mmCIF file of C-alpha atoms and ligand atoms in Angstrom:
data_model
loop_
_atom_site.group_PDB
_atom_site.id
_atom_site.type_symbol
_atom_site.label_atom_id
_atom_site.label_comp_id
_atom_site.label_asym_id
_atom_site.label_seq_id
_atom_site.Cartn_x
_atom_site.Cartn_y
_atom_site.Cartn_z
ATOM 1 C CA MET J 1 91.942 66.064 -274.708
ATOM 2 C CA ARG J 2 89.998 67.743 -271.894
ATOM 3 C CA SER J 3 91.421 67.504 -268.398
ATOM 4 C CA ARG J 4 89.373 65.775 -265.727
ATOM 5 C CA PRO J 5 89.811 64.964 -262.039
ATOM 6 C CA ASP J 6 91.153 61.546 -261.089
ATOM 7 C CA LEU J 7 87.815 59.730 -261.218
ATOM 8 C CA ASN J 8 89.274 56.596 -259.661
ATOM 9 C CA SER J 9 90.174 58.529 -256.508
ATOM 10 C CA TYR J 10 86.525 58.908 -255.450
ATOM 11 C CA ASP J 11 84.553 56.479 -253.310
ATOM 12 C CA PHE J 12 81.219 57.748 -254.658
ATOM 13 C CA ILE J 13 80.313 59.414 -257.937
ATOM 14 C CA LEU J 14 76.858 60.998 -257.824
ATOM 15 C CA VAL J 15 75.222 62.232 -261.022
ATOM 16 C CA ALA J 16 72.384 64.753 -260.715
ATOM 17 C CA PHE J 17 70.154 63.128 -263.298
ATOM 18 C CA SER J 18 67.164 65.135 -264.534
ATOM 19 C CA GLY J 19 66.467 62.889 -267.511
ATOM 20 C CA GLY J 20 67.566 65.696 -269.820
ATOM 21 C CA LYS J 21 70.218 65.331 -272.503
ATOM 22 C CA ASP J 22 72.987 67.094 -270.594
ATOM 23 C CA SER J 23 72.695 64.933 -267.513
ATOM 24 C CA ALA J 24 72.566 61.902 -269.804
ATOM 25 C CA ALA J 25 75.764 63.136 -271.479
ATOM 26 C CA VAL J 26 77.394 63.337 -268.042
ATOM 27 C CA LEU J 27 76.578 59.706 -267.382
ATOM 28 C CA LEU J 28 77.763 58.607 -270.828
ATOM 29 C CA ASP J 29 80.977 60.590 -270.480
ATOM 30 C CA LEU J 30 81.769 58.920 -267.154
ATOM 31 C CA LEU J 31 81.176 55.504 -268.683
ATOM 32 C CA GLU J 32 83.352 56.359 -271.695
ATOM 33 C CA ALA J 33 86.064 57.517 -269.283
ATOM 34 C CA GLY J 34 86.082 53.978 -267.899
ATOM 35 C CA VAL J 35 84.361 54.569 -264.566
ATOM 36 C CA ASP J 36 82.994 51.318 -263.134
ATOM 37 C CA PRO J 37 79.173 51.638 -263.298
ATOM 38 C CA ARG J 38 79.033 50.159 -259.792
ATOM 39 C CA ARG J 39 80.666 53.333 -258.447
ATOM 40 C CA ILE J 40 78.122 55.645 -260.102
ATOM 41 C CA GLU J 41 74.800 56.661 -258.561
ATOM 42 C CA LEU J 42 72.082 58.560 -260.401
ATOM 43 C CA HIS J 43 70.116 60.998 -258.243
ATOM 44 C CA HIS J 44 66.833 62.302 -259.573
ATOM 45 C CA HIS J 45 65.042 65.156 -257.815
ATOM 46 C CA LEU J 46 61.270 64.969 -258.327
ATOM 47 C CA VAL J 47 60.192 68.547 -259.042
ATOM 48 C CA ASP J 48 56.602 67.910 -258.022
ATOM 49 C CA GLY J 49 57.707 65.751 -255.100
ATOM 50 C CA ASP J 50 54.924 63.659 -253.630
ATOM 51 C CA GLY J 51 52.333 66.137 -254.896
ATOM 52 C CA PRO J 52 50.265 65.991 -258.100
ATOM 53 C CA SER J 53 51.831 66.555 -261.523
ATOM 54 C CA PHE J 54 51.995 70.324 -261.798
ATOM 55 C CA MET J 55 55.206 71.404 -263.551
ATOM 56 C CA ASP J 56 57.021 68.181 -264.371
ATOM 57 C CA TRP J 57 56.476 65.581 -267.073
ATOM 58 C CA PRO J 58 54.524 62.650 -265.617
ATOM 59 C CA CYS J 59 56.862 60.198 -267.399
ATOM 60 C CA THR J 60 60.195 61.644 -266.240
ATOM 61 C CA ALA J 61 60.770 59.455 -263.182
ATOM 62 C CA ALA J 62 60.010 56.346 -265.252
ATOM 63 C CA TYR J 63 62.345 57.522 -268.027
ATOM 64 C CA CYS J 64 65.139 58.002 -265.479
ATOM 65 C CA GLN J 65 64.509 54.521 -264.090
ATOM 66 C CA ALA J 66 64.600 53.048 -267.602
ATOM 67 C CA VAL J 67 67.972 54.709 -268.286
ATOM 68 C CA ALA J 68 69.376 53.534 -264.950
ATOM 69 C CA SER J 69 68.232 49.975 -265.611
ATOM 70 C CA ALA J 70 69.635 50.005 -269.164
ATOM 71 C CA PHE J 71 73.111 50.895 -267.861
ATOM 72 C CA GLY J 72 72.934 48.870 -264.646
ATOM 73 C CA ILE J 73 73.289 51.890 -262.368
ATOM 74 C CA PRO J 74 71.328 52.534 -259.162
ATOM 75 C CA LEU J 75 68.864 55.413 -259.154
ATOM 76 C CA PHE J 76 67.923 57.294 -255.984
ATOM 77 C CA MET J 77 64.864 59.528 -255.887
ATOM 78 C CA SER J 78 64.620 62.587 -253.679
ATOM 79 C CA TYR J 79 62.281 65.546 -253.350
ATOM 80 C CA ARG J 80 61.121 68.483 -251.309
ATOM 81 C CA GLU J 81 57.950 67.462 -249.476
ATOM 82 C CA GLY J 82 54.934 68.757 -251.355
ATOM 83 C CA GLY J 83 57.131 69.607 -254.337
ATOM 84 C CA PHE J 84 56.796 72.717 -256.456
ATOM 85 C CA LEU J 85 53.183 73.444 -255.457
ATOM 86 C CA ARG J 86 53.825 73.507 -251.723
ATOM 87 C CA GLU J 87 56.945 75.646 -252.089
ATOM 88 C CA MET J 88 55.077 78.100 -254.321
ATOM 89 C CA HIS J 89 52.206 78.362 -251.836
ATOM 90 C CA ARG J 90 54.462 78.922 -248.838
ATOM 91 C CA ARG J 91 53.079 81.685 -246.609
ATOM 92 C CA GLN J 92 55.032 82.574 -243.463
ATOM 93 C CA ALA J 93 56.203 78.977 -243.254
ATOM 94 C CA PRO J 94 59.566 77.195 -243.343
ATOM 95 C CA THR J 95 60.742 75.376 -246.458
ATOM 96 C CA ALA J 96 59.454 71.813 -246.291
ATOM 97 C CA ALA J 97 61.576 68.774 -245.400
ATOM 98 C CA VAL J 98 63.570 66.808 -247.968
ATOM 99 C CA VAL J 99 62.698 63.139 -248.463
ATOM 100 C CA PHE J 100 65.264 60.816 -250.026
ATOM 101 C CA GLU J 101 66.015 57.162 -250.681
ATOM 102 C CA ASP J 102 69.131 55.928 -248.918
ATOM 103 C CA ALA J 103 71.618 53.210 -249.885
ATOM 104 C CA ASP J 104 69.984 50.655 -247.563
ATOM 105 C CA GLY J 105 66.688 50.775 -249.403
ATOM 106 C CA GLY J 106 65.088 53.045 -246.812
ATOM 107 C CA VAL J 107 63.385 56.398 -247.155
ATOM 108 C CA ARG J 108 64.531 59.235 -244.897
ATOM 109 C CA ARG J 109 63.330 62.725 -244.125
ATOM 110 C CA ALA J 110 65.497 65.697 -243.173
ATOM 111 C CA GLY J 111 64.880 69.336 -242.266
ATOM 112 C CA GLY J 112 61.588 71.166 -242.507
ATOM 113 C CA CYS J 113 61.692 72.639 -239.016
ATOM 114 C CA SER J 114 63.654 75.836 -239.602
ATOM 115 C CA LYS J 115 62.655 78.900 -237.579
ATOM 116 C CA LYS J 116 63.201 80.964 -240.719
ATOM 117 C CA LEU J 117 59.773 81.628 -242.205
ATOM 118 C CA GLY J 118 59.165 82.744 -245.749
ATOM 119 C CA THR J 119 56.436 83.572 -248.233
ATOM 120 C CA ARG J 120 56.386 82.840 -251.971
ATOM 121 C CA LEU J 121 52.828 83.064 -253.366
ATOM 122 C CA ARG J 122 54.121 83.598 -256.901
ATOM 123 C CA PHE J 123 55.804 81.568 -259.577
ATOM 124 C CA PRO J 124 59.609 81.552 -259.628
ATOM 125 C CA GLN J 125 60.855 84.552 -261.545
ATOM 126 C CA ARG J 126 62.517 84.315 -264.957
ATOM 127 C CA THR J 127 66.006 85.282 -263.862
ATOM 128 C CA ALA J 128 69.430 83.732 -263.378
ATOM 129 C CA ASP J 129 69.230 84.926 -259.733
ATOM 130 C CA LEU J 130 68.510 81.691 -257.820
ATOM 131 C CA SER J 131 67.045 83.533 -254.829
ATOM 132 C CA ARG J 132 64.163 84.722 -257.022
ATOM 133 C CA ARG J 133 64.136 81.692 -259.323
ATOM 134 C CA TYR J 134 63.633 79.636 -256.189
ATOM 135 C CA CYS J 135 62.603 76.393 -257.906
ATOM 136 C CA SER J 136 66.140 75.456 -258.949
ATOM 137 C CA SER J 137 67.543 75.891 -255.455
ATOM 138 C CA ALA J 138 64.616 74.672 -253.331
ATOM 139 C CA LEU J 139 63.705 71.678 -255.502
ATOM 140 C CA LYS J 140 67.065 70.556 -256.878
ATOM 141 C CA ILE J 141 70.312 72.104 -255.583
ATOM 142 C CA ASP J 142 69.324 72.132 -251.895
ATOM 143 C CA VAL J 143 67.793 68.684 -252.218
ATOM 144 C CA MET J 144 71.100 67.175 -253.395
ATOM 145 C CA ASP J 145 72.808 68.980 -250.500
ATOM 146 C CA ALA J 146 70.407 67.395 -248.027
ATOM 147 C CA VAL J 147 70.922 63.950 -249.574
ATOM 148 C CA ILE J 148 74.682 64.225 -248.934
ATOM 149 C CA ARG J 149 74.632 66.042 -245.587
ATOM 150 C CA ASN J 150 72.200 63.564 -244.032
ATOM 151 C CA GLN J 151 73.924 60.289 -244.881
ATOM 152 C CA GLU J 152 76.750 59.004 -242.701
ATOM 153 C CA ARG J 153 78.123 56.983 -245.603
ATOM 154 C CA PHE J 154 79.698 60.113 -247.102
ATOM 155 C CA LEU J 155 81.648 61.009 -243.927
ATOM 156 C CA GLY J 156 85.401 60.416 -244.157
ATOM 157 C CA CYS J 157 85.057 59.585 -247.864
ATOM 158 C CA ARG J 158 85.754 61.223 -251.195
ATOM 159 C CA THR J 159 82.599 62.034 -253.155
ATOM 160 C CA LEU J 160 82.241 63.567 -256.594
ATOM 161 C CA VAL J 161 78.981 65.274 -257.558
ATOM 162 C CA CYS J 162 78.567 65.604 -261.326
ATOM 163 C CA THR J 163 76.095 67.985 -262.966
ATOM 164 C CA GLY J 164 75.368 68.805 -266.586
ATOM 165 C CA GLU J 165 75.582 72.587 -266.981
ATOM 166 C CA ARG J 166 77.235 73.632 -270.244
ATOM 167 C CA ALA J 167 78.945 76.990 -270.867
ATOM 168 C CA GLU J 168 77.311 77.278 -274.279
ATOM 169 C CA GLU J 169 73.830 77.472 -272.721
ATOM 170 C CA SER J 170 74.083 80.968 -271.244
ATOM 171 C CA PRO J 171 76.486 83.629 -269.946
ATOM 172 C CA SER J 172 75.628 82.681 -266.361
ATOM 173 C CA ARG J 173 76.421 79.008 -266.962
ATOM 174 C CA SER J 174 79.629 79.875 -268.805
ATOM 175 C CA ALA J 175 80.839 81.484 -265.567
ATOM 176 C CA TYR J 176 80.518 78.202 -263.634
ATOM 177 C CA ALA J 177 83.739 76.373 -262.786
ATOM 178 C CA ALA J 178 84.210 72.964 -264.379
ATOM 179 C CA PHE J 179 85.610 71.694 -261.079
ATOM 180 C CA GLU J 180 85.342 73.092 -257.531
ATOM 181 C CA PRO J 181 84.501 72.010 -253.966
ATOM 182 C CA HIS J 182 80.796 71.129 -253.660
ATOM 183 C CA ARG J 183 78.498 73.129 -251.381
ATOM 184 C CA SER J 184 78.245 70.151 -249.009
ATOM 185 C CA ASP J 185 82.036 69.824 -248.654
ATOM 186 C CA THR J 186 83.370 69.929 -245.082
ATOM 187 C CA ARG J 187 86.938 68.711 -245.643
ATOM 188 C CA ASP J 188 88.347 71.503 -243.466
ATOM 189 C CA GLY J 189 85.642 71.337 -240.806
ATOM 190 C CA ALA J 190 86.193 70.430 -237.181
ATOM 191 C CA ARG J 191 83.631 67.623 -237.227
ATOM 192 C CA ARG J 192 81.595 65.525 -239.644
ATOM 193 C CA ARG J 193 84.280 65.837 -242.287
ATOM 194 C CA ARG J 194 83.581 64.785 -245.850
ATOM 195 C CA LEU J 195 85.355 65.686 -249.040
ATOM 196 C CA VAL J 196 82.859 66.504 -251.777
ATOM 197 C CA ASP J 197 83.940 67.891 -255.140
ATOM 198 C CA HIS J 198 81.659 69.253 -257.837
ATOM 199 C CA TYR J 199 82.533 68.356 -261.423
ATOM 200 C CA ARG J 200 80.804 69.533 -264.600
ATOM 201 C CA PRO J 201 82.144 67.065 -267.187
ATOM 202 C CA VAL J 202 80.259 68.546 -270.152
ATOM 203 C CA HIS J 203 80.802 72.206 -269.266
ATOM 204 C CA GLY J 204 82.898 72.758 -272.384
ATOM 205 C CA TRP J 205 80.755 70.631 -274.692
ATOM 206 C CA ALA J 206 78.784 71.931 -277.669
ATOM 207 C CA GLU J 207 75.224 70.628 -278.015
ATOM 208 C CA GLN J 208 76.387 68.678 -281.060
ATOM 209 C CA GLU J 209 78.686 66.629 -278.802
ATOM 210 C CA VAL J 210 75.845 65.869 -276.404
ATOM 211 C CA TRP J 211 73.651 64.428 -279.141
ATOM 212 C CA ALA J 212 76.627 62.574 -280.614
ATOM 213 C CA ALA J 213 77.186 60.842 -277.256
ATOM 214 C CA MET J 214 73.526 59.825 -277.098
ATOM 215 C CA ARG J 215 73.756 58.512 -280.650
ATOM 216 C CA ARG J 216 76.905 56.485 -279.833
ATOM 217 C CA HIS J 217 75.083 54.807 -276.957
ATOM 218 C CA ARG J 218 71.757 54.629 -278.854
ATOM 219 C CA LEU J 219 70.068 56.244 -275.853
ATOM 220 C CA VAL J 220 66.538 57.324 -276.765
ATOM 221 C CA PRO J 221 65.987 60.936 -275.664
ATOM 222 C CA HIS J 222 63.278 61.932 -273.192
ATOM 223 C CA VAL J 223 59.913 62.282 -274.943
ATOM 224 C CA ALA J 224 60.027 66.054 -274.368
ATOM 225 C CA TYR J 225 62.696 66.380 -277.087
ATOM 226 C CA GLN J 226 60.697 64.155 -279.378
ATOM 227 C CA LEU J 227 57.703 66.501 -278.975
ATOM 228 C CA GLY J 228 59.778 69.607 -279.766
ATOM 229 C CA TRP J 229 60.975 70.865 -276.380
ATOM 230 C CA SER J 230 64.645 71.839 -276.412
ATOM 231 C CA ARG J 231 65.136 71.417 -272.652
ATOM 232 C CA VAL J 232 64.078 69.130 -269.826
ATOM 233 C CA SER J 233 63.142 69.205 -266.892
ATOM 234 C CA CYS J 234 59.754 70.913 -266.352
ATOM 235 C CA MET J 235 57.102 70.651 -269.068
ATOM 236 C CA THR J 236 55.874 74.101 -268.048
ATOM 237 C CA CYS J 237 59.219 75.634 -267.118
ATOM 238 C CA VAL J 238 58.908 79.308 -266.248
ATOM 239 C CA PHE J 239 61.287 79.982 -269.157
ATOM 240 C CA LEU J 240 59.100 78.224 -271.710
ATOM 241 C CA SER J 241 58.848 80.058 -275.046
ATOM 242 C CA ALA J 242 55.659 81.313 -276.701
ATOM 243 C CA ASP J 243 55.746 78.275 -279.010
ATOM 244 C CA GLY J 244 56.092 76.037 -275.961
ATOM 245 C CA TRP J 245 53.049 77.607 -274.253
ATOM 246 C CA ALA J 246 51.051 77.307 -277.483
ATOM 247 C CA THR J 247 51.967 73.611 -277.537
ATOM 248 C CA VAL J 248 51.003 73.037 -273.904
ATOM 249 C CA ARG J 249 47.660 74.760 -274.479
ATOM 250 C CA THR J 250 46.980 72.545 -277.498
ATOM 251 C CA VAL J 251 48.136 69.104 -276.384
ATOM 252 C CA PHE J 252 48.166 69.368 -272.550
ATOM 253 C CA PRO J 253 45.205 71.763 -272.055
ATOM 254 C CA GLU J 254 44.462 70.614 -268.507
ATOM 255 C CA ARG J 255 48.005 71.530 -267.464
ATOM 256 C CA PHE J 256 47.798 74.874 -269.237
ATOM 257 C CA HIS J 257 44.592 75.808 -267.426
ATOM 258 C CA ILE J 258 46.010 74.914 -264.014
ATOM 259 C CA ILE J 259 48.971 77.258 -264.609
ATOM 260 C CA ALA J 260 46.783 80.028 -266.013
ATOM 261 C CA GLU J 261 44.452 79.711 -263.037
ATOM 262 C CA ARG J 262 47.377 80.016 -260.580
ATOM 263 C CA GLU J 263 48.659 83.128 -262.361
ATOM 264 C CA ALA J 264 45.206 84.716 -262.007
ATOM 265 C CA ALA J 265 44.953 83.695 -258.331
ATOM 266 C CA PHE J 266 48.357 85.193 -257.476
ATOM 267 C CA GLY J 267 47.748 88.333 -259.536
ATOM 268 C CA CYS J 268 51.309 87.829 -260.735
ATOM 269 C CA THR J 269 52.284 86.294 -264.069
ATOM 270 C CA ILE J 270 55.278 84.047 -264.775
ATOM 271 C CA HIS J 271 56.489 86.395 -267.490
ATOM 272 C CA ARG J 272 57.092 89.941 -266.303
ATOM 273 C CA THR J 273 54.279 91.431 -268.395
ATOM 274 C CA LEU J 274 52.448 88.630 -270.232
ATOM 275 C CA THR J 275 50.124 85.879 -269.055
ATOM 276 C CA VAL J 276 50.690 82.332 -270.303
ATOM 277 C CA SER J 277 47.590 82.862 -272.489
ATOM 278 C CA ASP J 278 49.199 85.962 -274.030
ATOM 279 C CA LEU J 279 52.345 83.944 -274.684
ATOM 280 C CA ALA J 280 50.415 81.040 -276.187
ATOM 281 C CA ASP J 281 48.569 83.491 -278.465
ATOM 282 C CA ARG J 282 51.941 84.638 -279.823
ATOM 283 C CA GLY J 283 53.290 81.152 -280.423
ATOM 284 C CA THR J 284 52.818 78.258 -282.804
ATOM 285 C CA PRO J 285 52.533 74.694 -281.452
ATOM 286 C CA TYR J 286 55.436 72.388 -282.197
ATOM 287 C CA PRO J 287 54.431 70.254 -285.232
ATOM 288 C CA ALA J 288 56.002 67.175 -283.656
ATOM 289 C CA ALA J 289 53.602 67.414 -280.701
ATOM 290 C CA ILE J 290 50.554 68.003 -282.863
ATOM 291 C CA ASN J 291 51.401 65.055 -285.084
ATOM 292 C CA SER J 292 52.412 62.518 -282.430
ATOM 293 C CA PRO J 293 49.456 61.472 -280.245
ATOM 294 C CA GLN J 294 51.356 58.336 -279.226
ATOM 295 C CA LEU J 295 54.241 60.427 -277.879
ATOM 296 C CA VAL J 296 51.815 62.765 -276.110
ATOM 297 C CA SER J 297 50.288 59.717 -274.515
ATOM 298 C CA GLN J 298 53.755 58.545 -273.378
ATOM 299 C CA ALA J 299 54.425 61.993 -271.939
ATOM 300 C CA ARG J 300 51.307 61.711 -269.767
ATOM 301 C CA ASP J 301 52.141 58.176 -268.622
ATOM 302 C CA ALA J 302 53.865 57.399 -265.313
ATOM 303 C CA GLN J 303 55.297 54.254 -266.971
ATOM 304 C CA TRP J 304 58.012 54.398 -269.668
ATOM 305 C CA ARG J 305 56.601 52.266 -272.501
ATOM 306 C CA LEU J 306 58.973 53.129 -275.368
ATOM 307 C CA PRO J 307 62.327 51.437 -276.022
ATOM 308 C CA ILE J 308 65.109 53.129 -274.047
ATOM 309 C CA LEU J 309 67.918 51.977 -276.343
ATOM 310 C CA ALA J 310 67.389 52.331 -280.079
ATOM 311 C CA THR J 311 68.201 49.414 -282.329
ATOM 312 C CA HIS J 312 71.413 49.703 -284.362
ATOM 313 C CA GLY J 313 71.090 52.335 -287.070
ATOM 314 C CA SER J 314 67.668 53.579 -285.921
ATOM 315 C CA TRP J 315 68.638 56.382 -283.504
ATOM 316 C CA CYS J 316 67.246 59.743 -284.685
ATOM 317 C CA LEU J 317 67.976 63.303 -283.663
ATOM 318 C CA PRO J 318 64.729 64.519 -282.026
ATOM 319 C CA PRO J 319 62.832 67.591 -283.319
ATOM 320 C CA GLY J 320 63.705 69.547 -280.150
ATOM 321 C CA ALA J 321 67.463 69.323 -280.773
ATOM 322 C CA PHE J 322 69.204 72.653 -281.253
ATOM 323 C CA GLY J 323 66.015 74.542 -280.371
ATOM 324 C CA ARG J 324 65.842 77.476 -278.012
ATOM 325 C CA GLY J 325 63.541 78.800 -275.379
ATOM 326 C CA SER J 326 62.213 76.137 -273.058
ATOM 327 C CA GLY J 327 64.625 76.075 -270.137
ATOM 328 C CA PRO J 328 66.471 78.138 -267.555
ATOM 329 C CA PRO J 329 69.482 80.360 -268.357
HETATM 330 S S1 SF4 Z 1 62.911 73.462 -265.258
HETATM 331 FE FE1 SF4 Z 1 62.293 75.625 -265.054
HETATM 332 S S2 SF4 Z 1 60.496 75.656 -263.686
HETATM 333 FE FE2 SF4 Z 1 61.470 73.624 -263.503
HETATM 334 S S3 SF4 Z 1 62.804 73.795 -261.720
HETATM 335 FE FE3 SF4 Z 1 64.070 74.289 -263.529
HETATM 336 S S4 SF4 Z 1 63.932 76.555 -263.815
HETATM 337 FE FE4 SF4 Z 1 62.294 75.896 -262.391
#
């Protein structure tokens, strides 16, 4: 029996929900632990923000909404203005504001006026160092911070932020604590006090356990796994393998060419020494993607058109399960 914090002691339980299997496992674990769904909130950070589809899967937001609806849990969207593209093209400019949905049905905007100017003009680097792999911090971690810091409803309350990192994924993730104060915690501050803990419920889980939880709940995995990707979120994650790039070039050629064109414009590749074309040349497209035009079509669609819960006995492990090489360390 794994130990866990007293989940009933929190006023709010926020799940950082990417639509990937590990964040889904977090949600399912909380429900299996008996947490009232009315006390859970899913928070999805849109990687491409309000900009065009550039890195993310066009269907991800709709998939997240379908999951939230299936379990009767509210979903709040948030993003960095301009998304990945604007952050990547930042030249002597502050990081853009964060836009988020609040609990009253409104949309709010915070930040974006820092005097600290910065320049990117390159893709995030393939490293565990979040200052150089800026996408994870600028588009996800800092966005959740802003969502909490800019809502009065969290002041004077106990909030638990749950994320889906697992130790098995990488040495850097194995070093994360399963439970610690969250970055937005101010319990010992002089003003604007809020207690915010950070809990990683599946930190000690093997991938097998994650898929087993999805099978128990008959939750249909994101289409990325069904096409052969082993990780979600971004379709064109900077950590994508050679096979992944070969697949993107074959079934999402327009996306591939946009990335290749940006690499050429920056004069700086995503991989330290190879262009995405070099990588694609070394890879083999995932058979599941080649053979599933209907799933490719779902991946391109901003609506989720597939069932979200499988019928009894029909849940299948997707081809991307237990694969390697399409996500961050
Ligand atoms: S999935 Fe990859 S590219 Fe997308 S935000 Fe995460 S590390 Fe960056």
